[in-house]
mmCIF file of C-alpha atoms in Angstrom:
data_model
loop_
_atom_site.group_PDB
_atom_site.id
_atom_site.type_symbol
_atom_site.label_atom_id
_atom_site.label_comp_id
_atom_site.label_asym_id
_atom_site.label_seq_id
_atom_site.Cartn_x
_atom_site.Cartn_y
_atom_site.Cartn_z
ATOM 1 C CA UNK P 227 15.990 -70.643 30.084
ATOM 2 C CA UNK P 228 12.929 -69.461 32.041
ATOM 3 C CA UNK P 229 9.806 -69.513 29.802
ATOM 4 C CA UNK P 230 6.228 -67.630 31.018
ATOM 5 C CA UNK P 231 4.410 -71.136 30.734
ATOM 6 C CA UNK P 232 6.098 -72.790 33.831
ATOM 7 C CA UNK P 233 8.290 -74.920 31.584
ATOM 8 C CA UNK P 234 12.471 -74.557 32.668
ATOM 9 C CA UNK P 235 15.484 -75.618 31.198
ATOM 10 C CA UNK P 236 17.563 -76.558 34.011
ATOM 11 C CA UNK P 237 21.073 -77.851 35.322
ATOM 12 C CA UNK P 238 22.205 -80.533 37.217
ATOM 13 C CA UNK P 239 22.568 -78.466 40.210
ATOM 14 C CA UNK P 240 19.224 -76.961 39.790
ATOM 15 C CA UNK P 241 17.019 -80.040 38.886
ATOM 16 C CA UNK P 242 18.139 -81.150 42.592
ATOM 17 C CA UNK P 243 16.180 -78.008 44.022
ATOM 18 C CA UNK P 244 13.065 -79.048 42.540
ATOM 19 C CA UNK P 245 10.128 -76.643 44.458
ATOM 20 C CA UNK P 246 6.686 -75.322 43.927
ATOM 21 C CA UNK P 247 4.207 -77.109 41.289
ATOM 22 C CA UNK P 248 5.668 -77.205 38.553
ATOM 23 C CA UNK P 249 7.240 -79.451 35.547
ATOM 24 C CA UNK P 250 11.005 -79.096 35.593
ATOM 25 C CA UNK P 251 12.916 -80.301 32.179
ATOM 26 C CA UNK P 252 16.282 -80.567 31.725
ATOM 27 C CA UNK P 253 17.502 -80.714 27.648
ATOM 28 C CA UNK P 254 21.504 -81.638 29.315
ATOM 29 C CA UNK P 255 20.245 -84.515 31.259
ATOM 30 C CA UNK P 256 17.377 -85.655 29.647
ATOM 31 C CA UNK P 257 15.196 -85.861 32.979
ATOM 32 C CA UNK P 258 12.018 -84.325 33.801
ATOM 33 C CA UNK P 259 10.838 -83.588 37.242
ATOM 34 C CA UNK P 260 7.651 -82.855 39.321
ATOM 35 C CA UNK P 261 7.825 -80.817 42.046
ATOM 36 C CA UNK P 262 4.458 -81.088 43.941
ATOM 37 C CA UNK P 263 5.786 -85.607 44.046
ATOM 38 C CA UNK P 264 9.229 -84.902 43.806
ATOM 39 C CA UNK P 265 9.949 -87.482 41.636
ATOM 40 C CA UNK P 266 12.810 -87.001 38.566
ATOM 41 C CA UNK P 267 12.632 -89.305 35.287
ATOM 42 C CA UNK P 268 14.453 -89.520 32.513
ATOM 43 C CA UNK P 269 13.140 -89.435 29.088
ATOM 44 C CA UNK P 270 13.612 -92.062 26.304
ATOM 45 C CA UNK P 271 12.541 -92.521 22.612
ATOM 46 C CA UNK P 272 11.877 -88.139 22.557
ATOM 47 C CA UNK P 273 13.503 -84.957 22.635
ATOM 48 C CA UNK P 274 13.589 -82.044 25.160
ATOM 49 C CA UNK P 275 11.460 -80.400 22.614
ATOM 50 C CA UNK P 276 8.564 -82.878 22.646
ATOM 51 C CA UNK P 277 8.740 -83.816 26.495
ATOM 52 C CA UNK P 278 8.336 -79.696 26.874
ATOM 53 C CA UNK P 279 5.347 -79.355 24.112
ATOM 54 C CA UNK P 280 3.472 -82.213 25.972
ATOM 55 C CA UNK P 281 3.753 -80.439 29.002
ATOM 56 C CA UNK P 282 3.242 -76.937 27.871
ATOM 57 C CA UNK P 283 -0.396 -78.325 26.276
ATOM 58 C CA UNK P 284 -1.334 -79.192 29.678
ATOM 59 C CA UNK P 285 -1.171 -75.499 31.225
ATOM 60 C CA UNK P 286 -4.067 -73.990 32.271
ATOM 61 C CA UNK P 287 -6.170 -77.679 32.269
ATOM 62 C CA UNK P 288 -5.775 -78.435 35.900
ATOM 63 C CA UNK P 289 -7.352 -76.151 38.626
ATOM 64 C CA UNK P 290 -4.389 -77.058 40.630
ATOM 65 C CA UNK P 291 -0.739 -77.761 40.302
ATOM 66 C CA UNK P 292 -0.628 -81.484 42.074
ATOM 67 C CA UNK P 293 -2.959 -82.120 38.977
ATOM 68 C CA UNK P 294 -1.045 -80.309 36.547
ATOM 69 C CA UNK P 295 2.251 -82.272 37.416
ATOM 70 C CA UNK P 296 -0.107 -85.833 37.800
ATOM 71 C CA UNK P 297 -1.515 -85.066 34.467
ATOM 72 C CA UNK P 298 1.793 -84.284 32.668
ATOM 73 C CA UNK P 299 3.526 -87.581 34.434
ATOM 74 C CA UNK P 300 0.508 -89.821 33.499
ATOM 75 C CA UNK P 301 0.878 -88.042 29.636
ATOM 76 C CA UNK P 302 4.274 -88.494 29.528
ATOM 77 C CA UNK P 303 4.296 -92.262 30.845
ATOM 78 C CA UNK P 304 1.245 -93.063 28.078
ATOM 79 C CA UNK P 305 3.692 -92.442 25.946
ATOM 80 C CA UNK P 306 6.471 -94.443 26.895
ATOM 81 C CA UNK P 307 8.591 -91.089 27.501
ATOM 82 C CA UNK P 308 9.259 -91.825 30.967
#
């Protein structure tokens, strides 16, 4: 499901074409990705729903997307998400 804040729900298939700056979730696999690193985690100890509220709170903070994605990854591990 595309969503206007750069936030996707994606497949298998498509969570293997990570490109562009953005962070990539996936609710079927439980694994978020970066796409400015290209590096894929999966989640533990959360839902799809907080991994993609964490990240959506971070739009619009960064003047750049290798931030955005290093900001979301560094909030994410803090947590003990990923």
């Amino acid at each position: 499901m595309l969503d206007n804040k750069k936030v996707f729900e994606l497949n298998d298939d498509e969570l293997d074409c990570v490109s562009g700056g953005t962070a990539l979730i996936s609710a079927n696999t439980n694994r978020v990705a970066f796409s400015t690193t290209r590096e894929i985690f999966s989640f533990k100890n959360c839902t799809y729903r907080q991994v993609r509220d964490l990240c959506e709170s971070l739009i619009g903070e960064y003047p750049t997307e290798a931030e955005y994605d290093a900001a979301c990854k560094a909030a994410l591990k803090e947590k003990g998400w990923i």
